[in-house]
Structure formats: structure tokens, C-alpha cells
Amino acid sequence: NAGVTQTPKFRILKIGQSMTLQCAQDMNHNYMYWYRQDPGMGLKLIYYSVGAGITDKGEVPNGYNVSRSTTEDFPLRLELAAPSQTSVYFCASSRDRGSLGGYTFGSGTRLTVV
Amino acid sequence: GIQVEQSPPDLILQEGANSTLRCNFSDSVNNLQWFHQNPWGQLINLFYIPSGTKQNGRLSATTVATERYSLLYISSSQTTDSGVYFCAVARNRDDKIIFGKGTRLHILP
């Protein structure tokens, strides 16, 4: 049982490049989330999804896009990378949105934009 | 939106010491969780505790919802307890989850 799997673990992008951060979960959770964690800070919600085909913006969605074609996968797309997007990105899943007790996090993707 | 404040921001303790971490929140919540982020960055659920008291080994947590705070207690600290402890809250099942900025704990051998 892998839980939540994120790839890649590390990536360096040049300004203006694009990339997709992959996230997959095998727990049949309906809710999936993307957070970013800046140095010394807590987590901020970028986008979330309540099920396949349904996504919505979180606190800091600008510069990102998501899709949810299956229950298992929730990729995060960065278009035209900017230095302000240098951060650690965490994907998470849960049975339902408010039930924090059911949150499972991936191991994170450390992204540097230069 | 709800404001979440954690204190202290940093805490350095000798192995074997006890510690208390605090989370204050600005509005009523129906969900509250404590997480531990280890030095390798992995986030682990510790407690789901919207009210009351729970214990798990050397860790325990108490939430007083009417007074809008939660406490995380760590007894007989070990070096493996080092990392950042986050409090996260949600007003209800359909509301955004808000994370505090965390308490960074250093346990010295």
C-alpha cells in the first residue's frame, strides 16, 4: 500500500519553463489537494479536488493548473515558471475535506526556479 | 478567514525534557489536527482532536474548543521528536483547512 506517491522529488526549472508534478494515491480517497510550503512557513492550499472531474481553487492558485481525470491521479501543472514558485510542493488525499484525521501526505517535491 | 497562531515559534530542549506547544485559533472550528514534519520533510498525522484529550505514547493533545486553543504535550523528548509541529484547523467539513506557521522543535542529545 503506497499511500500518496509524488514525482519527481527534486527539480530545477529555468524561468519560463513548464512542468507537471505528478501525484497518485491508492486509497480510493475522493479528496485530493496540492499545497506549497515556503521556507519557515506553513502549508498553503493551491488547488483541491472533491472527485474525478471536479477541481477548485485554494488560497494561492495563480500560476498553476490542475486536472482530475481519475480518482487516483491529481497532477499539478506549472506554466511559465517564475522564481516565486520556488517551494516544496505536497500532495495529499483524504476521505472527505474537513476530516483532517484522514489526511495522507506525499513525500514532497522540492522545486527551484532559476 | 480563521487565523491560526502557534507558539513558541522555536523551542530547543535537552533530550528527556517535556514540552508544551500551543495553537490558538480565531474562530470556532469543528476540526483540528496536529502534524509532525520530520527533518526529512515528511508530514505525519499525530492527532485529530477537535475537542477533548487524546494520548498516544509520549504524546498527548488537548483542545478546549470554547476557549479556542489546543495544546500538544511531548514528554521525555527524544531526538527523533525534532522537526516542525503544525496545527491545522477547519471550520467545518466544507471549509478550507488552515495551517499555522508551526513550532520548530530541536531536541539535543
PDB file of C-alpha atoms in Angstrom:
ATOM      1  CA  ASN A   1       0.000   0.000   0.000  1.00  0.00           C
ATOM      2  CA  ALA A   2       1.939   3.027  -1.281  1.00  0.00           C
ATOM      3  CA  GLY A   3      -0.376   5.774   0.033  1.00  0.00           C
ATOM      4  CA  VAL A   4       0.353   9.041  -1.806  1.00  0.00           C
ATOM      5  CA  THR A   5       3.188   8.994  -4.338  1.00  0.00           C
ATOM      6  CA  GLN A   6       4.726  12.185  -5.706  1.00  0.00           C
ATOM      7  CA  THR A   7       7.206  12.517  -8.542  1.00  0.00           C
ATOM      8  CA  PRO A   8       9.743  13.936  -9.065  1.00  0.00           C
ATOM      9  CA  LYS A   9      11.354  14.512  -5.650  1.00  0.00           C
ATOM     10  CA  PHE A  10      13.551  17.341  -6.890  1.00  0.00           C
ATOM     11  CA  ARG A  11      13.515  19.567  -9.947  1.00  0.00           C
ATOM     12  CA  ILE A  12      15.279  22.695 -11.153  1.00  0.00           C
ATOM     13  CA  LEU A  13      13.469  24.782 -13.761  1.00  0.00           C
ATOM     14  CA  LYS A  14      14.544  27.821 -15.700  1.00  0.00           C
ATOM     15  CA  ILE A  15      12.292  30.880 -15.714  1.00  0.00           C
ATOM     16  CA  GLY A  16       9.567  30.450 -18.308  1.00  0.00           C
ATOM     17  CA  GLN A  17       9.759  26.648 -18.485  1.00  0.00           C
ATOM     18  CA  SER A  18       6.769  24.421 -17.757  1.00  0.00           C
ATOM     19  CA  MET A  19       6.441  21.162 -15.883  1.00  0.00           C
ATOM     20  CA  THR A  20       3.920  18.790 -14.344  1.00  0.00           C
ATOM     21  CA  LEU A  21       4.176  17.486 -10.798  1.00  0.00           C
ATOM     22  CA  GLN A  22       2.641  14.050 -10.554  1.00  0.00           C
ATOM     23  CA  CYS A  23       0.549  12.771  -7.625  1.00  0.00           C
ATOM     24  CA  ALA A  24      -1.119   9.380  -7.294  1.00  0.00           C
ATOM     25  CA  GLN A  25      -2.975   7.746  -4.388  1.00  0.00           C
ATOM     26  CA  ASP A  26      -4.141   4.163  -3.984  1.00  0.00           C
ATOM     27  CA  MET A  27      -6.537   4.598  -1.053  1.00  0.00           C
ATOM     28  CA  ASN A  28      -9.626   5.384  -3.124  1.00  0.00           C
ATOM     29  CA  HIS A  29      -9.850   8.805  -1.467  1.00  0.00           C
ATOM     30  CA  ASN A  30     -12.242  11.236  -3.082  1.00  0.00           C
ATOM     31  CA  TYR A  31     -10.438  14.395  -1.933  1.00  0.00           C
ATOM     32  CA  MET A  32      -7.008  15.373  -3.167  1.00  0.00           C
ATOM     33  CA  TYR A  33      -5.001  18.547  -2.531  1.00  0.00           C
ATOM     34  CA  TRP A  34      -1.920  20.410  -3.606  1.00  0.00           C
ATOM     35  CA  TYR A  35      -0.088  22.541  -1.055  1.00  0.00           C
ATOM     36  CA  ARG A  36       3.064  24.596  -1.248  1.00  0.00           C
ATOM     37  CA  GLN A  37       5.371  25.186   1.699  1.00  0.00           C
ATOM     38  CA  ASP A  38       7.723  28.150   1.580  1.00  0.00           C
ATOM     39  CA  PRO A  39      10.772  28.200   3.889  1.00  0.00           C
ATOM     40  CA  GLY A  40       9.817  28.630   7.538  1.00  0.00           C
ATOM     41  CA  MET A  41       6.126  28.748   6.732  1.00  0.00           C
ATOM     42  CA  GLY A  42       3.084  26.530   6.999  1.00  0.00           C
ATOM     43  CA  LEU A  43       1.289  24.962   4.082  1.00  0.00           C
ATOM     44  CA  LYS A  44      -0.865  26.964   1.694  1.00  0.00           C
ATOM     45  CA  LEU A  45      -3.546  25.317  -0.408  1.00  0.00           C
ATOM     46  CA  ILE A  46      -3.097  25.720  -4.176  1.00  0.00           C
ATOM     47  CA  TYR A  47      -5.905  23.583  -5.613  1.00  0.00           C
ATOM     48  CA  TYR A  48      -8.088  20.760  -4.440  1.00  0.00           C
ATOM     49  CA  SER A  49     -10.425  18.198  -5.944  1.00  0.00           C
ATOM     50  CA  VAL A  50     -13.505  16.534  -4.467  1.00  0.00           C
ATOM     51  CA  GLY A  51     -13.596  13.781  -7.067  1.00  0.00           C
ATOM     52  CA  ALA A  52     -12.813  12.881 -10.653  1.00  0.00           C
ATOM     53  CA  GLY A  53     -13.664  15.742 -12.993  1.00  0.00           C
ATOM     54  CA  ILE A  54     -14.102  18.312 -10.188  1.00  0.00           C
ATOM     55  CA  THR A  55     -11.429  20.803  -9.121  1.00  0.00           C
ATOM     56  CA  ASP A  56     -11.430  24.133  -7.306  1.00  0.00           C
ATOM     57  CA  LYS A  57      -9.016  26.887  -6.341  1.00  0.00           C
ATOM     58  CA  GLY A  58      -7.404  27.180  -2.948  1.00  0.00           C
ATOM     59  CA  GLU A  59      -5.593  30.148  -1.379  1.00  0.00           C
ATOM     60  CA  VAL A  60      -2.760  30.561  -3.931  1.00  0.00           C
ATOM     61  CA  PRO A  61      -3.859  29.197  -7.347  1.00  0.00           C
ATOM     62  CA  ASN A  62      -2.221  31.770  -9.643  1.00  0.00           C
ATOM     63  CA  GLY A  63       0.384  30.278 -11.976  1.00  0.00           C
ATOM     64  CA  TYR A  64      -0.893  26.718 -11.571  1.00  0.00           C
ATOM     65  CA  ASN A  65      -3.413  24.401 -13.187  1.00  0.00           C
ATOM     66  CA  VAL A  66      -4.763  21.002 -12.218  1.00  0.00           C
ATOM     67  CA  SER A  67      -6.856  18.219 -13.666  1.00  0.00           C
ATOM     68  CA  ARG A  68      -8.520  15.150 -12.164  1.00  0.00           C
ATOM     69  CA  SER A  69      -9.406  12.629 -14.823  1.00  0.00           C
ATOM     70  CA  THR A  70      -9.289   9.642 -12.448  1.00  0.00           C
ATOM     71  CA  THR A  71      -9.791   9.098  -8.721  1.00  0.00           C
ATOM     72  CA  GLU A  72      -6.141   8.084  -8.352  1.00  0.00           C
ATOM     73  CA  ASP A  73      -4.270  10.899 -10.125  1.00  0.00           C
ATOM     74  CA  PHE A  74      -4.103  14.646  -9.494  1.00  0.00           C
ATOM     75  CA  PRO A  75      -1.290  16.316 -11.494  1.00  0.00           C
ATOM     76  CA  LEU A  76      -0.258  19.936 -10.895  1.00  0.00           C
ATOM     77  CA  ARG A  77       0.867  21.912 -13.925  1.00  0.00           C
ATOM     78  CA  LEU A  78       3.188  24.927 -13.748  1.00  0.00           C
ATOM     79  CA  GLU A  79       3.119  27.123 -16.829  1.00  0.00           C
ATOM     80  CA  LEU A  80       5.799  29.785 -17.320  1.00  0.00           C
ATOM     81  CA  ALA A  81       7.709  29.060 -14.123  1.00  0.00           C
ATOM     82  CA  ALA A  82       8.720  32.053 -12.016  1.00  0.00           C
ATOM     83  CA  PRO A  83      11.222  32.360  -9.122  1.00  0.00           C
ATOM     84  CA  SER A  84       8.261  32.982  -6.771  1.00  0.00           C
ATOM     85  CA  GLN A  85       7.223  29.370  -7.402  1.00  0.00           C
ATOM     86  CA  THR A  86      10.381  28.047  -5.774  1.00  0.00           C
ATOM     87  CA  SER A  87       8.943  25.974  -2.941  1.00  0.00           C
ATOM     88  CA  VAL A  88       8.275  22.488  -1.651  1.00  0.00           C
ATOM     89  CA  TYR A  89       5.058  21.056  -3.034  1.00  0.00           C
ATOM     90  CA  PHE A  90       2.998  18.497  -1.157  1.00  0.00           C
ATOM     91  CA  CYS A  91       0.134  16.442  -2.476  1.00  0.00           C
ATOM     92  CA  ALA A  92      -2.361  14.984  -0.009  1.00  0.00           C
ATOM     93  CA  SER A  93      -5.543  12.967  -0.030  1.00  0.00           C
ATOM     94  CA  SER A  94      -8.398  12.362   2.387  1.00  0.00           C
ATOM     95  CA  ARG A  95     -11.748  10.614   2.654  1.00  0.00           C
ATOM     96  CA  ASP A  96     -13.512  13.957   2.925  1.00  0.00           C
ATOM     97  CA  ARG A  97     -12.441  17.578   3.092  1.00  0.00           C
ATOM     98  CA  GLY A  98     -12.930  18.521   6.675  1.00  0.00           C
ATOM     99  CA  SER A  99     -11.854  15.236   8.196  1.00  0.00           C
ATOM    100  CA  LEU A 100      -8.271  16.190   8.885  1.00  0.00           C
ATOM    101  CA  GLY A 101      -7.724  12.921  10.660  1.00  0.00           C
ATOM    102  CA  GLY A 102      -7.801  11.122   7.342  1.00  0.00           C
ATOM    103  CA  TYR A 103      -5.113  13.198   5.628  1.00  0.00           C
ATOM    104  CA  THR A 104      -2.200  11.375   3.998  1.00  0.00           C
ATOM    105  CA  PHE A 105       0.646  13.417   2.552  1.00  0.00           C
ATOM    106  CA  GLY A 106       3.128  12.559  -0.152  1.00  0.00           C
ATOM    107  CA  SER A 107       6.838  12.984   0.477  1.00  0.00           C
ATOM    108  CA  GLY A 108       7.011  16.297  -1.383  1.00  0.00           C
ATOM    109  CA  THR A 109       8.639  17.769  -4.487  1.00  0.00           C
ATOM    110  CA  ARG A 110      11.342  20.374  -3.983  1.00  0.00           C
ATOM    111  CA  LEU A 111      11.203  22.802  -6.910  1.00  0.00           C
ATOM    112  CA  THR A 112      13.743  25.523  -7.624  1.00  0.00           C
ATOM    113  CA  VAL A 113      13.162  28.081 -10.384  1.00  0.00           C
ATOM    114  CA  VAL A 114      16.301  29.897 -11.534  1.00  0.00           C
TER     115      VAL A 114
ATOM    116  CA  GLY B   1     -10.803  33.617   7.427  1.00  0.00           C
ATOM    117  CA  ILE B   2      -9.638  31.823  10.515  1.00  0.00           C
ATOM    118  CA  GLN B   3      -6.266  32.877  11.922  1.00  0.00           C
ATOM    119  CA  VAL B   4      -4.072  30.175  13.446  1.00  0.00           C
ATOM    120  CA  GLU B   5      -1.218  31.153  15.717  1.00  0.00           C
ATOM    121  CA  GLN B   6       1.298  28.708  17.117  1.00  0.00           C
ATOM    122  CA  SER B   7       3.724  29.292  19.935  1.00  0.00           C
ATOM    123  CA  PRO B   8       6.551  29.242  20.567  1.00  0.00           C
ATOM    124  CA  PRO B   9       7.960  29.554  17.041  1.00  0.00           C
ATOM    125  CA  ASP B  10      11.162  27.773  18.078  1.00  0.00           C
ATOM    126  CA  LEU B  11      11.997  25.524  21.007  1.00  0.00           C
ATOM    127  CA  ILE B  12      15.322  23.935  21.919  1.00  0.00           C
ATOM    128  CA  LEU B  13      15.329  21.246  24.599  1.00  0.00           C
ATOM    129  CA  GLN B  14      17.621  18.641  26.026  1.00  0.00           C
ATOM    130  CA  GLU B  15      16.722  15.002  25.455  1.00  0.00           C
ATOM    131  CA  GLY B  16      14.426  13.797  28.226  1.00  0.00           C
ATOM    132  CA  ALA B  17      12.720  17.151  28.789  1.00  0.00           C
ATOM    133  CA  ASN B  18       8.987  17.774  28.489  1.00  0.00           C
ATOM    134  CA  SER B  19       7.410  20.392  26.246  1.00  0.00           C
ATOM    135  CA  THR B  20       4.084  22.075  25.576  1.00  0.00           C
ATOM    136  CA  LEU B  21       3.184  23.534  22.197  1.00  0.00           C
ATOM    137  CA  ARG B  22       0.218  25.837  21.806  1.00  0.00           C
ATOM    138  CA  CYS B  23      -2.217  26.540  18.965  1.00  0.00           C
ATOM    139  CA  ASN B  24      -4.662  29.445  19.169  1.00  0.00           C
ATOM    140  CA  PHE B  25      -7.386  29.954  16.591  1.00  0.00           C
ATOM    141  CA  SER B  26      -9.568  32.965  15.981  1.00  0.00           C
ATOM    142  CA  ASP B  27     -12.951  31.340  15.329  1.00  0.00           C
ATOM    143  CA  SER B  28     -14.945  28.262  16.171  1.00  0.00           C
ATOM    144  CA  VAL B  29     -13.691  25.118  14.476  1.00  0.00           C
ATOM    145  CA  ASN B  30     -15.100  21.651  14.174  1.00  0.00           C
ATOM    146  CA  ASN B  31     -11.846  20.063  13.062  1.00  0.00           C
ATOM    147  CA  LEU B  32      -8.313  20.372  14.377  1.00  0.00           C
ATOM    148  CA  GLN B  33      -5.247  18.297  13.621  1.00  0.00           C
ATOM    149  CA  TRP B  34      -1.650  18.206  14.809  1.00  0.00           C
ATOM    150  CA  PHE B  35       1.037  17.183  12.306  1.00  0.00           C
ATOM    151  CA  HIS B  36       4.727  16.483  12.691  1.00  0.00           C
ATOM    152  CA  GLN B  37       7.084  17.312   9.829  1.00  0.00           C
ATOM    153  CA  ASN B  38      10.318  15.416  10.375  1.00  0.00           C
ATOM    154  CA  PRO B  39      13.732  16.789   9.353  1.00  0.00           C
ATOM    155  CA  TRP B  40      13.391  14.949   6.032  1.00  0.00           C
ATOM    156  CA  GLY B  41      10.212  16.849   5.223  1.00  0.00           C
ATOM    157  CA  GLN B  42       7.681  14.057   5.677  1.00  0.00           C
ATOM    158  CA  LEU B  43       4.340  15.130   7.184  1.00  0.00           C
ATOM    159  CA  ILE B  44       2.754  12.714   9.631  1.00  0.00           C
ATOM    160  CA  ASN B  45      -0.657  12.932  11.270  1.00  0.00           C
ATOM    161  CA  LEU B  46      -0.379  12.970  15.058  1.00  0.00           C
ATOM    162  CA  PHE B  47      -3.854  13.723  16.348  1.00  0.00           C
ATOM    163  CA  TYR B  48      -7.287  14.535  15.053  1.00  0.00           C
ATOM    164  CA  ILE B  49      -8.672  16.414  18.033  1.00  0.00           C
ATOM    165  CA  PRO B  50     -11.470  18.969  17.535  1.00  0.00           C
ATOM    166  CA  SER B  51     -12.185  18.748  21.276  1.00  0.00           C
ATOM    167  CA  GLY B  52     -11.178  16.822  24.359  1.00  0.00           C
ATOM    168  CA  THR B  53      -7.966  14.995  25.150  1.00  0.00           C
ATOM    169  CA  LYS B  54      -6.116  12.175  23.414  1.00  0.00           C
ATOM    170  CA  GLN B  55      -2.906  10.352  24.178  1.00  0.00           C
ATOM    171  CA  ASN B  56      -0.570   8.290  22.041  1.00  0.00           C
ATOM    172  CA  GLY B  57       2.511   7.090  23.879  1.00  0.00           C
ATOM    173  CA  ARG B  58       4.642  10.055  24.940  1.00  0.00           C
ATOM    174  CA  LEU B  59       2.436  12.496  23.048  1.00  0.00           C
ATOM    175  CA  SER B  60      -0.881  13.878  24.151  1.00  0.00           C
ATOM    176  CA  ALA B  61      -3.128  16.702  22.995  1.00  0.00           C
ATOM    177  CA  THR B  62      -5.931  18.718  24.493  1.00  0.00           C
ATOM    178  CA  THR B  63      -8.322  21.029  22.659  1.00  0.00           C
ATOM    179  CA  VAL B  64     -10.557  23.464  24.530  1.00  0.00           C
ATOM    180  CA  ALA B  65     -12.866  24.453  21.694  1.00  0.00           C
ATOM    181  CA  THR B  66     -14.837  27.002  23.747  1.00  0.00           C
ATOM    182  CA  GLU B  67     -11.615  28.905  24.508  1.00  0.00           C
ATOM    183  CA  ARG B  68     -10.177  28.402  21.011  1.00  0.00           C
ATOM    184  CA  TYR B  69      -6.885  26.732  21.776  1.00  0.00           C
ATOM    185  CA  SER B  70      -5.179  23.380  21.602  1.00  0.00           C
ATOM    186  CA  LEU B  71      -2.065  22.094  23.372  1.00  0.00           C
ATOM    187  CA  LEU B  72       0.336  19.382  22.300  1.00  0.00           C
ATOM    188  CA  TYR B  73       2.384  17.790  25.063  1.00  0.00           C
ATOM    189  CA  ILE B  74       5.577  15.852  24.433  1.00  0.00           C
ATOM    190  CA  SER B  75       7.032  14.030  27.395  1.00  0.00           C
ATOM    191  CA  SER B  76      10.534  12.567  27.774  1.00  0.00           C
ATOM    192  CA  SER B  77      11.631  14.121  24.468  1.00  0.00           C
ATOM    193  CA  GLN B  78      13.814  12.102  22.110  1.00  0.00           C
ATOM    194  CA  THR B  79      15.993  13.350  19.254  1.00  0.00           C
ATOM    195  CA  THR B  80      13.537  11.768  16.827  1.00  0.00           C
ATOM    196  CA  ASP B  81      10.910  14.251  18.047  1.00  0.00           C
ATOM    197  CA  SER B  82      12.812  17.046  16.315  1.00  0.00           C
ATOM    198  CA  GLY B  83      11.119  18.776  13.433  1.00  0.00           C
ATOM    199  CA  VAL B  84       8.217  21.161  12.923  1.00  0.00           C
ATOM    200  CA  TYR B  85       4.835  20.694  14.553  1.00  0.00           C
ATOM    201  CA  PHE B  86       1.856  22.137  12.701  1.00  0.00           C
ATOM    202  CA  CYS B  87      -1.641  22.778  13.894  1.00  0.00           C
ATOM    203  CA  ALA B  88      -4.321  22.798  11.167  1.00  0.00           C
ATOM    204  CA  VAL B  89      -7.987  23.688  11.528  1.00  0.00           C
ATOM    205  CA  ALA B  90     -11.191  23.732   9.532  1.00  0.00           C
ATOM    206  CA  ARG B  91     -14.420  25.479  10.478  1.00  0.00           C
ATOM    207  CA  ASN B  92     -16.473  22.626   9.153  1.00  0.00           C
ATOM    208  CA  ARG B  93     -16.447  19.798   6.682  1.00  0.00           C
ATOM    209  CA  ASP B  94     -16.776  22.138   3.683  1.00  0.00           C
ATOM    210  CA  ASP B  95     -14.376  24.863   4.763  1.00  0.00           C
ATOM    211  CA  LYS B  96     -10.751  25.478   3.854  1.00  0.00           C
ATOM    212  CA  ILE B  97      -8.112  23.846   6.056  1.00  0.00           C
ATOM    213  CA  ILE B  98      -5.830  26.479   7.537  1.00  0.00           C
ATOM    214  CA  PHE B  99      -2.325  25.652   8.747  1.00  0.00           C
ATOM    215  CA  GLY B 100      -0.408  27.560  11.386  1.00  0.00           C
ATOM    216  CA  LYS B 101       3.225  28.505  10.755  1.00  0.00           C
ATOM    217  CA  GLY B 102       4.426  25.738  13.038  1.00  0.00           C
ATOM    218  CA  THR B 103       6.692  25.301  16.046  1.00  0.00           C
ATOM    219  CA  ARG B 104      10.221  24.192  15.212  1.00  0.00           C
ATOM    220  CA  LEU B 105      11.465  21.794  17.903  1.00  0.00           C
ATOM    221  CA  HIS B 106      15.129  20.885  18.334  1.00  0.00           C
ATOM    222  CA  ILE B 107      15.919  18.066  20.756  1.00  0.00           C
ATOM    223  CA  LEU B 108      19.593  17.977  21.693  1.00  0.00           C
ATOM    224  CA  PRO B 109      21.256  14.654  22.593  1.00  0.00           C
TER     225      PRO B 109
END
